[in-house]
Short mmCIF file of C-alpha atoms in Angstrom, two decimals:
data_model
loop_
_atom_site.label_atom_id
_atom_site.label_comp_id
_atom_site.label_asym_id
_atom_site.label_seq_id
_atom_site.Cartn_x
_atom_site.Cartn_y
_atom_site.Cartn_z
CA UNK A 1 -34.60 28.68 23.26
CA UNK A 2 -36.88 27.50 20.52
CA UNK A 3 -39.67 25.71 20.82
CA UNK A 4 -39.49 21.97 21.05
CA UNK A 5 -41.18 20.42 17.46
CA UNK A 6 -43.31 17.67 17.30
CA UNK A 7 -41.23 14.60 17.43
CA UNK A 8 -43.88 11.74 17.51
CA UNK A 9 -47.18 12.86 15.51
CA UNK A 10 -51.01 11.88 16.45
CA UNK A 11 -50.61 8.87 13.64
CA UNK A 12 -47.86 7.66 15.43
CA UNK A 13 -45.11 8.26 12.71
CA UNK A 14 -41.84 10.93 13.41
CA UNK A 15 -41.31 14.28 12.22
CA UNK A 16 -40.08 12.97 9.19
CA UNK A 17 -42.89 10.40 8.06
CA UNK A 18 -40.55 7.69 9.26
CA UNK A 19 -42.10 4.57 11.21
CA UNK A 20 -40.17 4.11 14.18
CA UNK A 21 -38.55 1.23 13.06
CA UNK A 22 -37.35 2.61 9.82
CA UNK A 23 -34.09 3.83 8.63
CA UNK A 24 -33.37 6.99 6.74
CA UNK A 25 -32.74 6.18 2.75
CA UNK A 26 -29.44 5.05 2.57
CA UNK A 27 -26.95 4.82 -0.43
CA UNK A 28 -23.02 3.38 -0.93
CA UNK A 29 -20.63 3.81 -2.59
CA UNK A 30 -17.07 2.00 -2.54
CA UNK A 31 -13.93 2.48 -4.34
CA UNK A 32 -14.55 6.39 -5.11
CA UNK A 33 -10.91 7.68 -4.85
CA UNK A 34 -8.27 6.99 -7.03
CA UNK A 35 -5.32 7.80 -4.40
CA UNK A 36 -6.43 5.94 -1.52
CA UNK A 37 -6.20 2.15 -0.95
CA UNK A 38 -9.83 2.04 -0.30
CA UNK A 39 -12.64 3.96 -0.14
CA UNK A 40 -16.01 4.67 0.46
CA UNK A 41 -18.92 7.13 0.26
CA UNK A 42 -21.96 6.55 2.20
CA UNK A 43 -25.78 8.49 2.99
CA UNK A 44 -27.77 8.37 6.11
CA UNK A 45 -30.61 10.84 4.86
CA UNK A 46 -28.97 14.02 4.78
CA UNK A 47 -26.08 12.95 6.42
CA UNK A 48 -22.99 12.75 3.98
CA UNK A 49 -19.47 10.72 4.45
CA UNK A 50 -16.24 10.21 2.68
CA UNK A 51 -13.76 7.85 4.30
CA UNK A 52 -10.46 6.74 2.98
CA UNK A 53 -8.08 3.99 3.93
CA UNK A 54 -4.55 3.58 3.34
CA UNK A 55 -2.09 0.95 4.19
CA UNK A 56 -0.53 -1.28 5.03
CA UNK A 57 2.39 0.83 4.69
CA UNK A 58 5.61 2.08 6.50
CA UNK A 59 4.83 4.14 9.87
CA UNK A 60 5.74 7.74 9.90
CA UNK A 61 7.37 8.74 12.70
CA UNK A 62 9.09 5.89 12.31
CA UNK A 63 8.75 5.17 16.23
CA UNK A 64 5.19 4.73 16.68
CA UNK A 65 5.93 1.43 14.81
CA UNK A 66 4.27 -1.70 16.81
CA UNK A 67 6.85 -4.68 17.15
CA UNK A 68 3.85 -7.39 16.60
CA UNK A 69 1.31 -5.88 14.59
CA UNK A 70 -0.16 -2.77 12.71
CA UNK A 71 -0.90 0.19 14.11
CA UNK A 72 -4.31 1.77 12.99
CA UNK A 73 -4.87 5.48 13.28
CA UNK A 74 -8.32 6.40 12.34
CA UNK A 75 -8.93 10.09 11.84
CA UNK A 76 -12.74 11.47 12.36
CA UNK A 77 -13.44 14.72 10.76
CA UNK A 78 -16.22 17.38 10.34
CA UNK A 79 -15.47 19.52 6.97
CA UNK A 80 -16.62 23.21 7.80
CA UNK A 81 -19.10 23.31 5.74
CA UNK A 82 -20.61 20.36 7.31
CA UNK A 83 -22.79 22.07 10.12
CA UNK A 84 -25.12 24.89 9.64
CA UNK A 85 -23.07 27.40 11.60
CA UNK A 86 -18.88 26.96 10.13
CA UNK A 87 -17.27 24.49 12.20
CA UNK A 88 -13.80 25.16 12.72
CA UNK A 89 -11.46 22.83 11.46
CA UNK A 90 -9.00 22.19 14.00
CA UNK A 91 -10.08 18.99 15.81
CA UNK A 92 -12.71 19.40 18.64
CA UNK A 93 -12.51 17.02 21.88
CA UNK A 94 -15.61 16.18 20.35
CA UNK A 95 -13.59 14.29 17.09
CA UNK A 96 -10.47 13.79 18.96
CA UNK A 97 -13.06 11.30 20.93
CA UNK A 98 -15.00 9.53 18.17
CA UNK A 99 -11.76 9.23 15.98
CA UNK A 100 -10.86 7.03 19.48
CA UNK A 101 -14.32 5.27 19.79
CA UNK A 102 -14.51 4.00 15.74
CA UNK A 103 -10.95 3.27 15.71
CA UNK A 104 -11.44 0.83 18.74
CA UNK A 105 -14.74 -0.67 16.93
CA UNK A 106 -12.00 -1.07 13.87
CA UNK A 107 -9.42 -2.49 15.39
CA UNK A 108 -11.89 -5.01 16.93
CA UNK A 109 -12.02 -6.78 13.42
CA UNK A 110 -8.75 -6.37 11.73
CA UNK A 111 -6.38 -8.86 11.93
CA UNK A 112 -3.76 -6.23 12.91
CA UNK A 113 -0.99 -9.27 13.56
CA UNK A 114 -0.79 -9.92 9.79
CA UNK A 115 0.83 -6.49 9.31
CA UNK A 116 3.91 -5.80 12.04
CA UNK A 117 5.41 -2.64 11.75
CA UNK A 118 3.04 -0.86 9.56
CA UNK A 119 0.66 1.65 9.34
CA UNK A 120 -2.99 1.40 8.59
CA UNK A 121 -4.76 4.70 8.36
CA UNK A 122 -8.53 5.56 8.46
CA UNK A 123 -9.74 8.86 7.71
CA UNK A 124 -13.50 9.61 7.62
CA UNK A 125 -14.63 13.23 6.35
CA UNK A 126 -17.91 14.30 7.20
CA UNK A 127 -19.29 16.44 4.50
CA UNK A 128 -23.05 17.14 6.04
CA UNK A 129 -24.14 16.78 9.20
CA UNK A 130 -27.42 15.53 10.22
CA UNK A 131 -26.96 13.44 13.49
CA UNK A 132 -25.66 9.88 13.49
CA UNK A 133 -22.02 11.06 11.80
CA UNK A 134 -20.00 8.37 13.90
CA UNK A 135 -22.55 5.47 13.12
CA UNK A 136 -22.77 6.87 9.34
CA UNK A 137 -18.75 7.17 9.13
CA UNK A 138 -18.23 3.66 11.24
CA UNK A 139 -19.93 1.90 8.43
CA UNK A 140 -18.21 3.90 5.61
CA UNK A 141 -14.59 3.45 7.15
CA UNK A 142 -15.87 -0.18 7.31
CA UNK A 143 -16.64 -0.55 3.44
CA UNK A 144 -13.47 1.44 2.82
CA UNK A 145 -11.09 -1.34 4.67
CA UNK A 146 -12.93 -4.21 3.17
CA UNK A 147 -11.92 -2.17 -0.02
CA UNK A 148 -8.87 -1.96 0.59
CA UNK A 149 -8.70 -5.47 0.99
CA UNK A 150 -7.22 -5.33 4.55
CA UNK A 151 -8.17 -9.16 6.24
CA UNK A 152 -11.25 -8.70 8.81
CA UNK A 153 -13.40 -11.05 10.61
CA UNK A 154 -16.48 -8.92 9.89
CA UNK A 155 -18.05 -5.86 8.24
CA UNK A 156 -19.42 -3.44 10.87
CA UNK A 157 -22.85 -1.68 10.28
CA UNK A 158 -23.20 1.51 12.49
CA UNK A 159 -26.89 2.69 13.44
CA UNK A 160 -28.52 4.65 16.43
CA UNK A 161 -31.28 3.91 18.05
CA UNK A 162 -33.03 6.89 20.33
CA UNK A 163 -36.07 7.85 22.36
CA UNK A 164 -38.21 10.48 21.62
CA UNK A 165 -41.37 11.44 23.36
CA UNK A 166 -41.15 8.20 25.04
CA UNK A 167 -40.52 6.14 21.84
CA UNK A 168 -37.80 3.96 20.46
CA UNK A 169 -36.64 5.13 17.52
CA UNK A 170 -34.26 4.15 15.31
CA UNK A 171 -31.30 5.70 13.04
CA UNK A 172 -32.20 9.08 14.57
CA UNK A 173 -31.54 12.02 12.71
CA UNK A 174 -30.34 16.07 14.37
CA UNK A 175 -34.19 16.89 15.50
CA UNK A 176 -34.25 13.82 17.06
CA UNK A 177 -31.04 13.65 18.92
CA UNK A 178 -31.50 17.23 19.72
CA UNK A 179 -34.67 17.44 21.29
CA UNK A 180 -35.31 13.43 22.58
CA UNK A 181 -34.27 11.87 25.82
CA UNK A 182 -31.77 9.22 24.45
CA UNK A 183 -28.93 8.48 22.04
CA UNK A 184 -27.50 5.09 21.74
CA UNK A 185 -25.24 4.42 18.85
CA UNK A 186 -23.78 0.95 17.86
CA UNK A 187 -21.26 -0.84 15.74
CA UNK A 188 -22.61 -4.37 15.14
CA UNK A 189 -20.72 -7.43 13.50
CA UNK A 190 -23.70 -9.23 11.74
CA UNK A 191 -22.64 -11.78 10.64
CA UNK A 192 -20.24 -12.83 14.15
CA UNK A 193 -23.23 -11.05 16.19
CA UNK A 194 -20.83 -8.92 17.83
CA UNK A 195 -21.53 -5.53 19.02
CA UNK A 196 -18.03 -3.43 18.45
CA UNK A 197 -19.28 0.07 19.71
CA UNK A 198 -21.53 1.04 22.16
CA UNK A 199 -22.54 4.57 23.99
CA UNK A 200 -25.31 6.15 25.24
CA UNK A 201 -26.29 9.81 25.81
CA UNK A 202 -29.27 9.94 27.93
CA UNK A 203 -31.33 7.48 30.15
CA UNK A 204 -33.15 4.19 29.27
CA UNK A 205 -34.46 1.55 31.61
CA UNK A 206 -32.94 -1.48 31.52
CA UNK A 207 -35.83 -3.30 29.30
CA UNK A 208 -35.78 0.37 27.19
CA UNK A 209 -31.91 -0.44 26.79
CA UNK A 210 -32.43 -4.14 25.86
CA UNK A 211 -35.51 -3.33 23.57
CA UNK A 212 -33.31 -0.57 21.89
CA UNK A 213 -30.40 -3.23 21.62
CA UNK A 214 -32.64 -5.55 19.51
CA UNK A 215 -34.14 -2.39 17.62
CA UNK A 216 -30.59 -1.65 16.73
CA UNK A 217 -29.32 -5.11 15.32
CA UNK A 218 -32.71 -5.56 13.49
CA UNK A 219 -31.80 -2.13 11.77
CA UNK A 220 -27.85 -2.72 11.51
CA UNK A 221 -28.78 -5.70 9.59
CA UNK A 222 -30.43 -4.20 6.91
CA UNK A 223 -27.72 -2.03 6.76
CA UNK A 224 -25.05 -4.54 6.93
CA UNK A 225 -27.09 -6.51 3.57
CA UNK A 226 -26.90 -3.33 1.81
CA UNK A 227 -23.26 -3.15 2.61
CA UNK A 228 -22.33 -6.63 1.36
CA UNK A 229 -24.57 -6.26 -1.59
CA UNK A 230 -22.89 -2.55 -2.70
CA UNK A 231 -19.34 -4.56 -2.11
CA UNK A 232 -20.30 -7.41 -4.28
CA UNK A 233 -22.09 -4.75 -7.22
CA UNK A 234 -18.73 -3.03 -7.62
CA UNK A 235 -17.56 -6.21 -9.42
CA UNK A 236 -20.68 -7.00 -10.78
CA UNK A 237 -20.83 -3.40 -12.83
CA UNK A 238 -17.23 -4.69 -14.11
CA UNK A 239 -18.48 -7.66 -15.64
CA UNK A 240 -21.44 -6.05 -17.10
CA UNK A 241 -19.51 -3.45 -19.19
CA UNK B 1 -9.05 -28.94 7.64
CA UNK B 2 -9.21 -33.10 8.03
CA UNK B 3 -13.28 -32.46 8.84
CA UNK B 4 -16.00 -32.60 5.88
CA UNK B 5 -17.30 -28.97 5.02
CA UNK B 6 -20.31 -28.53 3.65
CA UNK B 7 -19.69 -25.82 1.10
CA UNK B 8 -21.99 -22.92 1.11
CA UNK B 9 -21.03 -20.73 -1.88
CA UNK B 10 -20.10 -21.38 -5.40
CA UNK B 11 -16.43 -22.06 -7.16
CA UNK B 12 -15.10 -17.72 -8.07
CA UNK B 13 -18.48 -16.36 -6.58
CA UNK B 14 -17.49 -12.93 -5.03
CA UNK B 15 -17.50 -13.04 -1.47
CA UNK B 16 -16.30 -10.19 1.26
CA UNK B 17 -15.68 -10.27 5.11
CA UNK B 18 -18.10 -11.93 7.15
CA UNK B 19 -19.04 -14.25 4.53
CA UNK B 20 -19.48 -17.78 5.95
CA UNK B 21 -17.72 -20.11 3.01
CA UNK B 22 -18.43 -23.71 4.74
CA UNK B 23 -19.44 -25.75 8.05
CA UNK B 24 -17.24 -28.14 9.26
CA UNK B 25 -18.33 -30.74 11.35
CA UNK B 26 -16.61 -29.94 14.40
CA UNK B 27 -16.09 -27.10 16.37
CA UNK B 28 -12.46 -26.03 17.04
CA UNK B 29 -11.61 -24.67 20.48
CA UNK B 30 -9.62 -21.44 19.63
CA UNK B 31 -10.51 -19.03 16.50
CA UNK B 32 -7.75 -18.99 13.99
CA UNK B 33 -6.71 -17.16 10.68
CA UNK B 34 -5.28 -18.93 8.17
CA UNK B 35 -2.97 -15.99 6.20
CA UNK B 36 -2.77 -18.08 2.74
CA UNK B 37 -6.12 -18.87 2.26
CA UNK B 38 -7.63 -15.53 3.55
CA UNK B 39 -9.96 -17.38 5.65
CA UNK B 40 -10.55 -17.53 9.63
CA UNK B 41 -12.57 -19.92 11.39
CA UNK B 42 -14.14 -19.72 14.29
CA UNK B 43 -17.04 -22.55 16.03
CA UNK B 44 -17.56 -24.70 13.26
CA UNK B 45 -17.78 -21.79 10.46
CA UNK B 46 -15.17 -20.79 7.78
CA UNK B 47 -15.35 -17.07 7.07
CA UNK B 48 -13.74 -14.98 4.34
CA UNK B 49 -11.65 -12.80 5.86
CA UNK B 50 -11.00 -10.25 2.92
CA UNK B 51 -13.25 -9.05 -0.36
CA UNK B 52 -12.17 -11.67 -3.02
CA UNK B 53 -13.39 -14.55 -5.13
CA UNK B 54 -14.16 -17.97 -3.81
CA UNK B 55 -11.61 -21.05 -4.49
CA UNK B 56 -12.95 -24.54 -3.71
CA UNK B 57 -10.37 -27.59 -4.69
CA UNK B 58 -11.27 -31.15 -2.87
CA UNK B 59 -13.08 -30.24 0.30
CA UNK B 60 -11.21 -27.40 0.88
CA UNK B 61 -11.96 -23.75 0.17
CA UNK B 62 -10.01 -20.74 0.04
CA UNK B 63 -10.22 -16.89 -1.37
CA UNK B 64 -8.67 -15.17 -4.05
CA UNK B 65 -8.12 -11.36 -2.72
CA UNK B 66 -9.31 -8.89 -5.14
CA UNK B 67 -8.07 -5.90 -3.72
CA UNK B 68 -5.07 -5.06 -1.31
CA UNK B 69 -1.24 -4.24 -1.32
CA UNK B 70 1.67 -6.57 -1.57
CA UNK B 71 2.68 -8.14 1.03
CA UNK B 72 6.30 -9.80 1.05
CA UNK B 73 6.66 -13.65 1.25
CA UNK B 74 10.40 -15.22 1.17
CA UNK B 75 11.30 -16.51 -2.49
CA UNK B 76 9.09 -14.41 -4.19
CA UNK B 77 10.80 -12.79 -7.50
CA UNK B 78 9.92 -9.07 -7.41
CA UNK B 79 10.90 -6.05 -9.27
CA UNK B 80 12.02 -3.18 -7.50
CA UNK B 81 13.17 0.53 -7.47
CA UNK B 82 16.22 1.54 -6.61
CA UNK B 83 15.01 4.83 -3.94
CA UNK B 84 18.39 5.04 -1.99
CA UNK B 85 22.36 4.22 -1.98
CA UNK B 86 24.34 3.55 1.55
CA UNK B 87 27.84 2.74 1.85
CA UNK B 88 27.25 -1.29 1.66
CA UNK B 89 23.81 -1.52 0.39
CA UNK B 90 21.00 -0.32 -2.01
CA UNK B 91 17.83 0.42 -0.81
CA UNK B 92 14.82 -0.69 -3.14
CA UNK B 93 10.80 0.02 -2.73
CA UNK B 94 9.43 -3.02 -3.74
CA UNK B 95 5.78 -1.85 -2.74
CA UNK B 96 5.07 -3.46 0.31
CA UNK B 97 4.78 -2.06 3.52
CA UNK B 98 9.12 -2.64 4.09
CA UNK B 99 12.11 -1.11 3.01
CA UNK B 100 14.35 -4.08 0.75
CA UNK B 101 18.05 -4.17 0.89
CA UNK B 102 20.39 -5.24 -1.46
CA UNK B 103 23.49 -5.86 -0.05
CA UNK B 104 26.81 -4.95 -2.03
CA UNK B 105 28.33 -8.31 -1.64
CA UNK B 106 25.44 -9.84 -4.08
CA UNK B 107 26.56 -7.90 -6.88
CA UNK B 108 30.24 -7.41 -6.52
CA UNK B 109 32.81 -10.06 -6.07
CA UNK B 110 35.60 -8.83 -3.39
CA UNK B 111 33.52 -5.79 -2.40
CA UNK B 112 35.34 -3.37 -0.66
CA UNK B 113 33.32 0.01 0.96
CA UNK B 114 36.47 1.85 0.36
CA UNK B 115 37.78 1.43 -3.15
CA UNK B 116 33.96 0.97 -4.81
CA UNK B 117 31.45 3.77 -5.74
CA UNK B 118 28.26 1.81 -5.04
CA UNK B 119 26.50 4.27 -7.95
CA UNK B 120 28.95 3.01 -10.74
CA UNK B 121 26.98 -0.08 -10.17
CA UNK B 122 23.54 1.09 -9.81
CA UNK B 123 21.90 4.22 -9.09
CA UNK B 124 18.91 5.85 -8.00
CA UNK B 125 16.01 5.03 -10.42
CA UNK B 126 17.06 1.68 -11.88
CA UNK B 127 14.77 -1.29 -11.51
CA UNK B 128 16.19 -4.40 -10.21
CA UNK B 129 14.82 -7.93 -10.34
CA UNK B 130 15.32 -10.02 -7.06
CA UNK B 131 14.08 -12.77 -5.41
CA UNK B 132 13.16 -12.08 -1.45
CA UNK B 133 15.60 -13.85 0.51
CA UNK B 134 14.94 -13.20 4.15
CA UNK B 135 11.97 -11.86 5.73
CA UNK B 136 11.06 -12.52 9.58
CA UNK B 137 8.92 -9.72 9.69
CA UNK B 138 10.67 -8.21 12.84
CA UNK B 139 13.87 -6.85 10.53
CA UNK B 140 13.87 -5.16 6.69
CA UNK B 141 13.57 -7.72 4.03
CA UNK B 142 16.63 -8.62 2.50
CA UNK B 143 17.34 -9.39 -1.44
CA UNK B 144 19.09 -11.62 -3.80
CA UNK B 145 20.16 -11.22 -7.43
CA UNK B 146 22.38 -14.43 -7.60
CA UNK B 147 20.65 -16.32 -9.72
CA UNK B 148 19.07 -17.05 -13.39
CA UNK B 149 17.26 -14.10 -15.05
CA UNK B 150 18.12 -11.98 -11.85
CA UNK B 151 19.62 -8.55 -11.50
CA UNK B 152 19.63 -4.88 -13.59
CA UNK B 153 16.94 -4.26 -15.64
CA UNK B 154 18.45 -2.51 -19.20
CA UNK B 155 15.95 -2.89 -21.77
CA UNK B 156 12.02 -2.82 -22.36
CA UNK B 157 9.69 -1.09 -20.21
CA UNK B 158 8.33 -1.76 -16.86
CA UNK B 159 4.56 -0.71 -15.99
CA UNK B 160 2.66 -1.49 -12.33
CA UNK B 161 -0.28 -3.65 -11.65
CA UNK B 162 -2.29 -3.93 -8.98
CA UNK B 163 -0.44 -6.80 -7.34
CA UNK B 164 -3.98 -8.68 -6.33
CA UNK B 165 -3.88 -8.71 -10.26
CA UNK B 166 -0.79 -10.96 -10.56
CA UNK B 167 -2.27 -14.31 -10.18
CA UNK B 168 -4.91 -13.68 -13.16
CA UNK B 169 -2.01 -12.36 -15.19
CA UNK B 170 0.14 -15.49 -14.88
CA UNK B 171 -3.27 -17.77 -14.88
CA UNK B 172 -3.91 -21.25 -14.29
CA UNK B 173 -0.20 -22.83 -14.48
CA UNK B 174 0.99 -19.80 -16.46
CA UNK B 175 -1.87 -20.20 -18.97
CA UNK B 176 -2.60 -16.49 -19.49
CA UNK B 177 1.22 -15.48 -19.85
CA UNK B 178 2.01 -18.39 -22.63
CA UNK B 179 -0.76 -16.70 -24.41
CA UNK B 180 0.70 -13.28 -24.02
CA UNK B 181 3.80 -14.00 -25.34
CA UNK B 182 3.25 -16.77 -27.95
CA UNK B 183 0.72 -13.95 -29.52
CA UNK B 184 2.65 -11.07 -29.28
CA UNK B 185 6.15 -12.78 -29.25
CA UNK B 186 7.38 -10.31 -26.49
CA UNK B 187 9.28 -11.92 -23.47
CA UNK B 188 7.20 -11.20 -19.87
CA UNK B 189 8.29 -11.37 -16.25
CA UNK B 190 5.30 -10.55 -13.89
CA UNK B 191 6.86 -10.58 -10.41
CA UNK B 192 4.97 -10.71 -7.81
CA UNK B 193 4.61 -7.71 -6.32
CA UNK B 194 2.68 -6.63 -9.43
CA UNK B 195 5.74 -4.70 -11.15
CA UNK B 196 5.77 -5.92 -15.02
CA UNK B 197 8.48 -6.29 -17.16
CA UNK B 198 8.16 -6.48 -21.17
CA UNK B 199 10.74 -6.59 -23.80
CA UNK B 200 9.61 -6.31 -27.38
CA UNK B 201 11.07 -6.77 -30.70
CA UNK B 202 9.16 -3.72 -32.02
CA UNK B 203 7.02 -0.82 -30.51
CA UNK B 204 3.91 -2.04 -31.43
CA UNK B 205 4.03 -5.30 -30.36
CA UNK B 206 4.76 -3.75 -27.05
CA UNK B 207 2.17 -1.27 -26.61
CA UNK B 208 -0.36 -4.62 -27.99
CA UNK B 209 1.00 -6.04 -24.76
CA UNK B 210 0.28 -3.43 -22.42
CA UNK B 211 -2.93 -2.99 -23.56
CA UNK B 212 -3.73 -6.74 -23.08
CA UNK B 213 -2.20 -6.74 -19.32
CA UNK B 214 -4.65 -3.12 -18.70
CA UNK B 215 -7.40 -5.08 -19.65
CA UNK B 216 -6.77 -8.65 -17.61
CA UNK B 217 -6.34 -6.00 -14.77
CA UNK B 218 -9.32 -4.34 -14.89
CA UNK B 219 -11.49 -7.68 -15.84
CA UNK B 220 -9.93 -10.10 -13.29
CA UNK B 221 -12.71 -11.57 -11.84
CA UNK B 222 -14.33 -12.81 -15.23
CA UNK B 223 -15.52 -15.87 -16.56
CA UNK B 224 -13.73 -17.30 -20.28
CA UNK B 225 -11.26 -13.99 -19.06
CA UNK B 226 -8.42 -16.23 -21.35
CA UNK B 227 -10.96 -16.60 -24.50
CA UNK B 228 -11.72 -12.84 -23.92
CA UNK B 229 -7.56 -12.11 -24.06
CA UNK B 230 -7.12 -14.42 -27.03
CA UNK B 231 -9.73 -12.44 -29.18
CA UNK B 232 -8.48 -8.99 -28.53
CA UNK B 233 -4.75 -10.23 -28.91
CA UNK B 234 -6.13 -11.09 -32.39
CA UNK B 235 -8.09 -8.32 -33.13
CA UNK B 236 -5.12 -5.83 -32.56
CA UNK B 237 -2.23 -8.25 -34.28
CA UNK B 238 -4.50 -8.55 -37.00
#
């Protein structure tokens, strides 16, 4: 095995330079692809994802249709050049499992009712991989519905919080995840302060869980401004031209 | 919504999900959506429900989708392709999430399955103007063409809009549309689903037209949008 790196310095910062309460550098994008209904690009550090939304429409096979409201599939998905070793493209349990957990975060805030009968359908590609792909992707499938201008009650902002050498840290990165004690990843509603997806790899104390809790919705709702703020742009760059 | 709001945004400010629009005075018990005014409420808070532009008339606010498919309501005039032919009915994408049918007996008197070719009447790839006359969500919509201006479309062309478009094309009690086709003299049905239909006297005229609906589509959510129309109409007539 290799050697375990420094994870928390002497000057008390990460690996990385990052304070332990600071996000990576994150950028958006929304309304990138001309075929889907919406869309969205988004960057936790190195971490890369497309996702794509289309629907309402009909449901094929026709008998998965829901009598009373939509159904929303929601497809999570590593592209093989994604990971530093080729990861193969068939769906791992790994995927099968966070296409589950995001589409129940999702389904949390649409108002699925509206739409009986139809199909709404999520796909988020990873393109690079550096830890915190489900958190990165929640928020990009996110943007991509509010695109798409399917009716929500919120916007959700995904960001993990870990421990590392003892410390909580948050949005952690590969290193981090890899080699530190914890990882707790969550979907949080800012504005309805509602927390849509929780899970947790690893073990916290119960005032380490409630500390990382508040860690996380302090960070989510920086990320959740930059969301609203890269939504309300789009237009903005409209009117300027 | 009988309770003052105080209003928190502006009149067409951009708002998305999450945004809280207004706070009413009192609480309500249960959360509910309102479909027409893409807004739920929950507590005492109104919250846009979609990505869209903010409407406030007399204490009451509502949003203006910007983005999003069509979504049937009954009475609606659409336009729609013809995709399939059964032995009673046509079978029209009108681009919403539901097949349309257009019964036989709508278009021929004493229709009889036996001694009628449904294709002599119309075929795969016409467009058809309709009005939605039933839709309970739970069955396929169903069509009518009895009535004025409805039925086969033989002349002019037809082009697609985003159908969160529609409203800014028609504007303020058909504002925007009486400017389209006093200027270019062309006759316009914008149906609601966001399929247009122009007929021309000449070519250029026409393409004039197109142009002008391309660019009220892809500058919806501006200010003066109208003034903005007016000028280019006269720009290219001139």
């Amino acid at each position: 095995m290799i050697e375990k790196p420094v994870l928390i310095r002497d000057d008390g910062l990460r690996h990385d330079g990052r304070k332990p309460e600071d996000l990576r550098p994150i950028k958006m994008q929304v309304g990138i692809l001309k075929n889907a209904d919406g869309s969205a690009y988004v960057e936790y550090g190195k971490t890369k994802v497309v996702a794509a939304v289309y629907g309402p429409r009909e449901v094929h096979p026709r008998h998965l249709a829901l009598p009373d409201r939509a159904l929303i599939r929601c497809r999570y998905h590593m592209a093989p050049f994604s990971t530093s070793d080729r990861k193969s493209p068939a769906p791992s349990r790994r995927e099968i499992e966070l296409s589950k957990v995001i589409r129940e975060a999702l389904e949390a805030v649409i108002f699925s009712e509206l739409y009986p009968r139809t199909s709404i359908d999520i796909f988020i590609e990873v393109l690079q991989a550096d830890g915190g792909t489900r958190t990165t992707g929640l928020t990009a499938a996110s943007l991509a519905l509010a695109d798409a201008g399917i009716p929500m009650r919120d916007l959700i902002a995904g960001v993990a919080v870990g421990k590392v050498d003892g410390v909580l840290v948050l949005d952690i990165d590969e290193v981090e995840d890899e080699y530190g004690e914890a990882d707790m990843p969550i979907g949080y509603a800012a504005s309805i302060d509602e927390i849509m997806l929780l899970q947790l790899n690893g073990v916290l104390t119960p005032e380490e869980f409630k500390k990382a809790i508040e860690l996380a919705k302090e960070g989510a709702r920086k990320i959740y401004d930059q969301m609203k703020k890269t939504l309300h742009d789009k237009y903005l760059k409209i009117i300027e031209k | 919504m009988s309770n003052n709001l105080k209003i928190l945004v502006a009149d067409r400010q951009i708002v998305r999900p999450g945004d809280i629009l207004a706070v009413m005075e009192q609480k309500i018990a249960k959360p509910m959506y309102n479909p027409e005014k893409h807004v739920y409420i929950y507590e005492d808070k109104i919250v846009s429900a979609v990505l869209g532009l903010a409407s406030i008339t007399d204490n009451d606010i509502s949003v203006i989708p910007l983005e999003g498919r069509y979504f049937p309501r009954v009475g609606d005039t659409v336009i729609g392709l013809v995709v399939g032919v059964g032995i009673t009915n046509w079978i029209l994408d009108i681009r919403a999430p539901y097949k349309a049918i257009l019964n036989a007996g709508e278009v021929i008197e004493n229709f009889s399955p036996i001694t009628t070719n449904l294709r002599d009447y119309i075929d795969v790839g016409d467009y058809i103007v309709a009005k939605i006359a039933v839709f309970d969500r739970t069955r396929d919509l169903l069509l009518t063409v009895k009535g004025k201006g409805l039925g086969k479309i033989t002349e002019g062309i037809v082009i697609e809009i985003e159908p969160s478009r529609v409203p800014r094309v028609i504007g303020k009690k058909g504002s925007m549309l009486n400017l389209l086709t006093s200027k270019t003299g062309c006759n316009i049905l914008v149906a609601q689903n966001g399929v247009v239909w122009i007929r021309c006297k000449d070519e250029k005229s026409s393409e004039i037209a197109v142009k002008a609906i391309r660019l009220i589509e892809s500058r919806a959510h501006m200010r003066g949008l109208t003034e903005h129309v007016r000028m280019f109409l006269d720009k290219e007539l001139a």
